[in-house]
Tab-separated table of C-alpha atoms in Angstrom:
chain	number	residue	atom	x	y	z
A	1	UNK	CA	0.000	0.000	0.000
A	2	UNK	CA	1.433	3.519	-0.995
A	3	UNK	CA	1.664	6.350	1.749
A	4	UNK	CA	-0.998	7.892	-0.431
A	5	UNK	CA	-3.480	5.218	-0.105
A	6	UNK	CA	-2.557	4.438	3.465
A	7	UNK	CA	-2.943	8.399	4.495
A	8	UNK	CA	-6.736	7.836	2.104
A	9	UNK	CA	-7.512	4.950	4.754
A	10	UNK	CA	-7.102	7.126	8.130
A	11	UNK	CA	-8.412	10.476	6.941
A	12	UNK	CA	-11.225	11.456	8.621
A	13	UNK	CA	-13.562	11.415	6.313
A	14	UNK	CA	-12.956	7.552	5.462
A	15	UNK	CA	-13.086	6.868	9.460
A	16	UNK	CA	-16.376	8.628	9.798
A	17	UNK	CA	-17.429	6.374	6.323
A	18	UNK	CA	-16.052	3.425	7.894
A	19	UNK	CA	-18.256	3.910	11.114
A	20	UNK	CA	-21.432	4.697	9.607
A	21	UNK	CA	-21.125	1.764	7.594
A	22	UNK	CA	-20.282	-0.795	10.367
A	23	UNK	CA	-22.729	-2.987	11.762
A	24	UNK	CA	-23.917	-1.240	14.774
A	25	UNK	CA	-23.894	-3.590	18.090
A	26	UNK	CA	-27.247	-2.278	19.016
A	27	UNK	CA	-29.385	-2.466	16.359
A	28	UNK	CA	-31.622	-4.972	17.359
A	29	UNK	CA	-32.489	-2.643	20.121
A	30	UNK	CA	-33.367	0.242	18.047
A	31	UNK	CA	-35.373	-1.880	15.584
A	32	UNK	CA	-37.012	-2.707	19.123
A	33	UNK	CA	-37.505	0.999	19.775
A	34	UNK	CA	-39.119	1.480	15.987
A	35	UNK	CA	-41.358	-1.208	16.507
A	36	UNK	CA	-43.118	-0.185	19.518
A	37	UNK	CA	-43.493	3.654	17.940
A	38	UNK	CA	-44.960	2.086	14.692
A	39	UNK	CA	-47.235	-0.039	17.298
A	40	UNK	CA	-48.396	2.730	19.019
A	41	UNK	CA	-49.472	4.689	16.226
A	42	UNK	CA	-50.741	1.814	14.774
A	43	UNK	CA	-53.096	1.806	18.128
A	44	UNK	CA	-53.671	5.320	17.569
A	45	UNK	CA	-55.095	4.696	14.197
A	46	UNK	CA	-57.185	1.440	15.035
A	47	UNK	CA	-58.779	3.465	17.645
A	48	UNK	CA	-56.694	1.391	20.257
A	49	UNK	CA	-56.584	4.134	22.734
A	50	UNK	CA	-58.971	6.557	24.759
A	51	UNK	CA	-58.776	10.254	25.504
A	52	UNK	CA	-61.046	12.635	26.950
A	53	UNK	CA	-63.657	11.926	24.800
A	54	UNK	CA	-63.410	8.259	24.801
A	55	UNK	CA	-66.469	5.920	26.031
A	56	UNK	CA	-64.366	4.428	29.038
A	57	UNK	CA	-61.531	5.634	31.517
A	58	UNK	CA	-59.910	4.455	33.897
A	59	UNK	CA	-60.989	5.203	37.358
A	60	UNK	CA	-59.601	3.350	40.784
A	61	UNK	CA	-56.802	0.298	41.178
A	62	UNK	CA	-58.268	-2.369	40.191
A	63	UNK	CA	-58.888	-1.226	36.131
A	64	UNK	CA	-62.338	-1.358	36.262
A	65	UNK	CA	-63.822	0.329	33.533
A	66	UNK	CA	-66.542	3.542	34.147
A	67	UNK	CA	-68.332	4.889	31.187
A	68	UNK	CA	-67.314	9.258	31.915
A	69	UNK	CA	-65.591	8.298	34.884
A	70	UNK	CA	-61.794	10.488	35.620
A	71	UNK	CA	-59.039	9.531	32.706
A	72	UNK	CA	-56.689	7.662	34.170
A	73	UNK	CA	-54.711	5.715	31.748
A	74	UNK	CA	-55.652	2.843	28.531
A	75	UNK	CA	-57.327	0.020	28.462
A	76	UNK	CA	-59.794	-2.173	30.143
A	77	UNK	CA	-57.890	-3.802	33.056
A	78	UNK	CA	-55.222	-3.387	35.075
A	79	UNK	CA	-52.803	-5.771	32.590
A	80	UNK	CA	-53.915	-3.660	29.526
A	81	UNK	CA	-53.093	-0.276	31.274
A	82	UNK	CA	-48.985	-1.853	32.190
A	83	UNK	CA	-49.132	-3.268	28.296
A	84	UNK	CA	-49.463	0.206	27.196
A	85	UNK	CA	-46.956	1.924	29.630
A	86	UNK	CA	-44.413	-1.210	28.839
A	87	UNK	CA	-44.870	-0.119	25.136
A	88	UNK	CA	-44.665	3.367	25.684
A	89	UNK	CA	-41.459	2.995	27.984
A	90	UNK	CA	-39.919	0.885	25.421
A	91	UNK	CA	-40.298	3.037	22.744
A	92	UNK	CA	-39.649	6.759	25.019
A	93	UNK	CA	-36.715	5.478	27.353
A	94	UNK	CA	-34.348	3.133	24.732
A	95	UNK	CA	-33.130	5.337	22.306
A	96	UNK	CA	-31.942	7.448	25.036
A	97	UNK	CA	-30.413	4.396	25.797
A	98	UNK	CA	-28.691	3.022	23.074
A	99	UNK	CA	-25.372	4.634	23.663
A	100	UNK	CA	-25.266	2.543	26.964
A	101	UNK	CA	-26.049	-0.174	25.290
A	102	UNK	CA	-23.137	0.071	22.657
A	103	UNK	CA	-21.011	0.825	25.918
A	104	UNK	CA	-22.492	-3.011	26.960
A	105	UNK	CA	-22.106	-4.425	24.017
A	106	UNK	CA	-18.702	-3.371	23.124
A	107	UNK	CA	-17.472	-4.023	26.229
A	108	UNK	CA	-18.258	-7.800	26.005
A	109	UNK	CA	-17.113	-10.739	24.486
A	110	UNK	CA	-18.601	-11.037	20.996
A	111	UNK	CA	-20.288	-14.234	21.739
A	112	UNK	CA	-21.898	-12.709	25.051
A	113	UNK	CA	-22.587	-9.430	23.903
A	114	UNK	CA	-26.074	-9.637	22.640
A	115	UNK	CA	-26.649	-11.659	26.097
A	116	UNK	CA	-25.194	-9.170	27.841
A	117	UNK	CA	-27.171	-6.392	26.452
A	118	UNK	CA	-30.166	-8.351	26.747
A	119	UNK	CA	-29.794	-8.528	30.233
A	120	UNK	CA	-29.097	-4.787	30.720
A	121	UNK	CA	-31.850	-3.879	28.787
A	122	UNK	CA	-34.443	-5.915	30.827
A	123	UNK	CA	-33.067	-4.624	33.948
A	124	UNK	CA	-32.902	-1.540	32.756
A	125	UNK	CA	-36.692	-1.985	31.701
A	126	UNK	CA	-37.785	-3.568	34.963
A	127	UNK	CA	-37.212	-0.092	36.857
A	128	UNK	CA	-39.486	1.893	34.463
A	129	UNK	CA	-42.421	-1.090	34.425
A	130	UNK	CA	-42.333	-0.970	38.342
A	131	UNK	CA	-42.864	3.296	38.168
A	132	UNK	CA	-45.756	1.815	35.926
A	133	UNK	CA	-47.918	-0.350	38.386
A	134	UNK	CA	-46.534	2.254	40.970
A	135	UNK	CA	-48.786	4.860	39.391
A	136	UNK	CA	-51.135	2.267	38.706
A	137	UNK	CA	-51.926	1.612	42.779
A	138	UNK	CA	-51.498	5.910	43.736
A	139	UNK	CA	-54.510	6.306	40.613
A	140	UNK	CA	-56.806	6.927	43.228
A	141	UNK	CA	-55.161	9.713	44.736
A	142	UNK	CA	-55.403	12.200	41.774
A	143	UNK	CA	-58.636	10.224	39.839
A	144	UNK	CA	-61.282	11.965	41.376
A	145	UNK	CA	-59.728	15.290	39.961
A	146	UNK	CA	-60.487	16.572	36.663
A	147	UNK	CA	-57.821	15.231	34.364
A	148	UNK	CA	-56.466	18.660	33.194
A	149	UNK	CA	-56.126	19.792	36.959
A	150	UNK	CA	-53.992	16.656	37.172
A	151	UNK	CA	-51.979	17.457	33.915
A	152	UNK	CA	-51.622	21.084	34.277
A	153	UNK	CA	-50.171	20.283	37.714
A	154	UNK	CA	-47.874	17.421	36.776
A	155	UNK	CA	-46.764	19.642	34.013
A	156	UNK	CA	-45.526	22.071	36.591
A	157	UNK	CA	-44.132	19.619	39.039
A	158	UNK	CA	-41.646	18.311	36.111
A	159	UNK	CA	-40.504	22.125	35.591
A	160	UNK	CA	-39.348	22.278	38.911
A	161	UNK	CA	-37.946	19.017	39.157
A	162	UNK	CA	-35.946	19.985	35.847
A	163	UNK	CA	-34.263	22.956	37.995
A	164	UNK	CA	-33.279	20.893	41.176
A	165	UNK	CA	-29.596	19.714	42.145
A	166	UNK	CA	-30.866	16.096	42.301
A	167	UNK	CA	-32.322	16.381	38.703
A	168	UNK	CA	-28.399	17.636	37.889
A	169	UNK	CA	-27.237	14.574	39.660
A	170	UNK	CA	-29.355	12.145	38.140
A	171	UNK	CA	-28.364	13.124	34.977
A	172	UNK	CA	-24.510	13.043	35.922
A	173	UNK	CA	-25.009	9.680	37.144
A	174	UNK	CA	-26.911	8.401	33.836
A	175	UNK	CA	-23.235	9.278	31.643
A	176	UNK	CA	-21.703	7.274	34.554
A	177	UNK	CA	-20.013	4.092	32.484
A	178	UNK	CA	-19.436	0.356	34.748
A	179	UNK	CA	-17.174	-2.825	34.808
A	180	UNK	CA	-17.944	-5.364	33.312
A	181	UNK	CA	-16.738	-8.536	33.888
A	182	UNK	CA	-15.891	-10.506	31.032
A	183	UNK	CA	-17.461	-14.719	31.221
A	184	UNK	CA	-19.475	-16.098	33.610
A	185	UNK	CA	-22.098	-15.787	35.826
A	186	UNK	CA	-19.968	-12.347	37.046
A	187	UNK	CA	-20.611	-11.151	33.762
A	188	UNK	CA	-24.433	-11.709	33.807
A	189	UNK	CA	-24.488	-10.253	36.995
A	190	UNK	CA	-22.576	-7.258	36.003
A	191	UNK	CA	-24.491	-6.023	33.293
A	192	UNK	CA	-28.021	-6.806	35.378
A	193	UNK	CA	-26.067	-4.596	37.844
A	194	UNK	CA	-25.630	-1.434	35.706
A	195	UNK	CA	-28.704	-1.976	34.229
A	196	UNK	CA	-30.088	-1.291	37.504
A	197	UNK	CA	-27.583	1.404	38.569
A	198	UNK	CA	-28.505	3.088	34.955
A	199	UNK	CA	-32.155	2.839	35.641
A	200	UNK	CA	-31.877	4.261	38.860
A	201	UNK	CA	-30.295	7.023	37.646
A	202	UNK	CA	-32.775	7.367	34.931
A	203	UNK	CA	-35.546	6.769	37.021
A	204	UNK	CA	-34.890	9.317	39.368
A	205	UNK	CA	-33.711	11.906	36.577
A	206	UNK	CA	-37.152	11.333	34.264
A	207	UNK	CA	-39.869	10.121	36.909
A	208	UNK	CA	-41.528	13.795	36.691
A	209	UNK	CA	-41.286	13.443	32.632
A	210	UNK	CA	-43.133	10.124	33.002
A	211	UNK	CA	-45.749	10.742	35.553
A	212	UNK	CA	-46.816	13.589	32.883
A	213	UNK	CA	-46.904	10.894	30.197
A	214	UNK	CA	-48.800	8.867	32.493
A	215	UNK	CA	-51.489	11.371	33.441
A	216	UNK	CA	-51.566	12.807	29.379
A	217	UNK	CA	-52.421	9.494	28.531
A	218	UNK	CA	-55.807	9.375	30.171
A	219	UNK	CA	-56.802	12.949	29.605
A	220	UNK	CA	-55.272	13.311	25.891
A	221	UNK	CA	-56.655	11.752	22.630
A	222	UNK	CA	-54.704	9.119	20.601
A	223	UNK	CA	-52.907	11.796	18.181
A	224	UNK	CA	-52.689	14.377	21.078
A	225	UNK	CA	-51.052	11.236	23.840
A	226	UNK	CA	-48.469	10.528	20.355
A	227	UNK	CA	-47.636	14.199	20.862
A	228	UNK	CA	-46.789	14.591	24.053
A	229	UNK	CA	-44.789	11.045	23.804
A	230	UNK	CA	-43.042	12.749	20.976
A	231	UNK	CA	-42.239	16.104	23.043
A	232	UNK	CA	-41.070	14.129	26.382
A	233	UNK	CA	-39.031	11.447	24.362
A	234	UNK	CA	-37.263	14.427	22.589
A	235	UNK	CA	-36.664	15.989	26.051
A	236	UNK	CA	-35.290	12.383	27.614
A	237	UNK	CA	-33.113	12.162	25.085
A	238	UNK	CA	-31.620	15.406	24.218
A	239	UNK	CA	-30.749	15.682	28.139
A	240	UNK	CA	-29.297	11.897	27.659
A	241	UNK	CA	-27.275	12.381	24.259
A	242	UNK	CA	-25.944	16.494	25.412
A	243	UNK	CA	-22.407	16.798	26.165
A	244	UNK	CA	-23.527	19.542	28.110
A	245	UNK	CA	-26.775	18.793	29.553
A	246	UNK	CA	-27.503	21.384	32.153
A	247	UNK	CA	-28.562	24.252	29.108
A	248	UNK	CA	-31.297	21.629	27.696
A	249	UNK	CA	-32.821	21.097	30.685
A	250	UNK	CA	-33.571	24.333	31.657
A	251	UNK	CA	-35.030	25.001	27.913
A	252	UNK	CA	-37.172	21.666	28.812
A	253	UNK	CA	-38.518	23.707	32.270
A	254	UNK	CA	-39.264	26.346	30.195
A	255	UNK	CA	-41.414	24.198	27.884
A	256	UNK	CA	-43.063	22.179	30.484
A	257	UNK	CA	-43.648	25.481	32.737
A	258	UNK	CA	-45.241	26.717	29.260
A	259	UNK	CA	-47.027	23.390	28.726
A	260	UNK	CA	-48.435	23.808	32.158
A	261	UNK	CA	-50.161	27.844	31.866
A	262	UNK	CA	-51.505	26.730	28.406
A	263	UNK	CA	-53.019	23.783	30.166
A	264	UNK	CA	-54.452	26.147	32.817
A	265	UNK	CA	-55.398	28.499	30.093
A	266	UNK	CA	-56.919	26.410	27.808
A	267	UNK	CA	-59.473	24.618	30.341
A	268	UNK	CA	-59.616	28.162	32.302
A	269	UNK	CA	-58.417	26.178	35.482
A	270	UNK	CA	-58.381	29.357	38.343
């Protein structure tokens, strides 16, 4: 090879080429992420979901169904309503992820890595299905309220949290890499183990972000619930992807704080 052609290979440009153009470790985990958006709006479209002006909320813990009754989430039982949050956590939550995964996967042996990932991912998953039937018990506290009370106010509670010192570090934590052991059982525990130190990290930087997702679920329509999943995801992930975090989180206050008067506007709530 000629210094020419060997100086060709390492320029930047043909690195950057090179990069794009290799197979990407994680993938199969945003094909994952694709597939629950596509089966949400699919939902959305069927008529799958309820808003406001749906025939049948949610109302009290055990998902039974009242015609008018307070919006509290999807579905007709208790399973349907965590179906729905464990689709909409998949699809809002991993591809904020995904550069945590790559850390997993590349960080593993190559026949243990899609294990490995596997297992961080479902751990990682676990903490955001247990908010889920969290909120699903503590309905009953905010049900009897009208929903965009509820939403107006949870709208404003994730502004403030977005301004705190433990929102700042949550979100230091979440760009906090781990070791990973290598074979074994050790291995499988290790990546269960940041899965759960990432989720907690994540849980406790977002759980304000998805307790508004929850409640705009039950009050919103099907196109309206897509857009506020499309506004929070963009929010979870430009603080997750940011070099420099701490400027797009205050822009998100701003937005939610916004979000939150328009809400109170809109329905004139005094």
């Amino acid at each position: 090879m000629t210094q020419e052609s060997a100086e060709r290979v390492r320029s930047p440009r043909t690195m950057r080429v090179r990069r794009l153009l290799r197979p990407r470790v994680s993938l199969g985990f945003e094909l994952v992420a694709v597939a629950a958006w596509i089966a949400l709006v699919a939902l959305v479209v069927a008529g799958g979901t309820h808003g406001t002006d749906g025939a049948t909320h949610m109302h009290g813990t055990g998902g039974v169904a009242e015609p008018g009754g307070p919006p509290a989430g999807f579905g007709a039982s208790g399973s349907m309503d965590l179906a729905m949050w464990t689709l909409m956590s998949v699809a809002m939550m991993l591809p904020a992820t995904v550069p945590v995964l790559e850390h997993v996967g590349t960080n593993s042996l190559r026949r243990r890595r899609q294990r490995a990932m596997a297992t961080f991912a479902a751990v990682f998953m676990a903490v955001w299905i247990g908010y889920g039937a969290l909120l699903l018990r503590l309905a009953p506290l905010w049900s009897p309220l009208p929903g965009e009370v509820v939403l107006a106010s949870a709208l404003a509670l994730a502004a403030v949290w977005q301004l705190t010192i433990h929102k700042r570090r949550a979100l230091r934590d979440c760009h906090r890499s781990s070791p990973l052991p290598l074979s074994g059982w050790p291995a499988v525990a290790g990546a269960g183990r940041f899965g759960l130190r990432h989720g907690g990290a994540c849980f406790r930087s977002c759980w304000a972000l998805m307790l508004v997702m929850a409640v705009a679920s039950g009050v919103s329509e099907g196109s309206g619930m897509l857009g506020w999943m499309v506004l929070l995801t963009g929010i979870v992930t430009t603080e997750k992807l940011a070099r420099k975090p701490r400027r797009p989180t205050h822009v998100a206050a701003a937005v939610l704080a916004a979000a939150a008067m328009s809400v109170a506007l809109t329905f004139g709530i005094a």
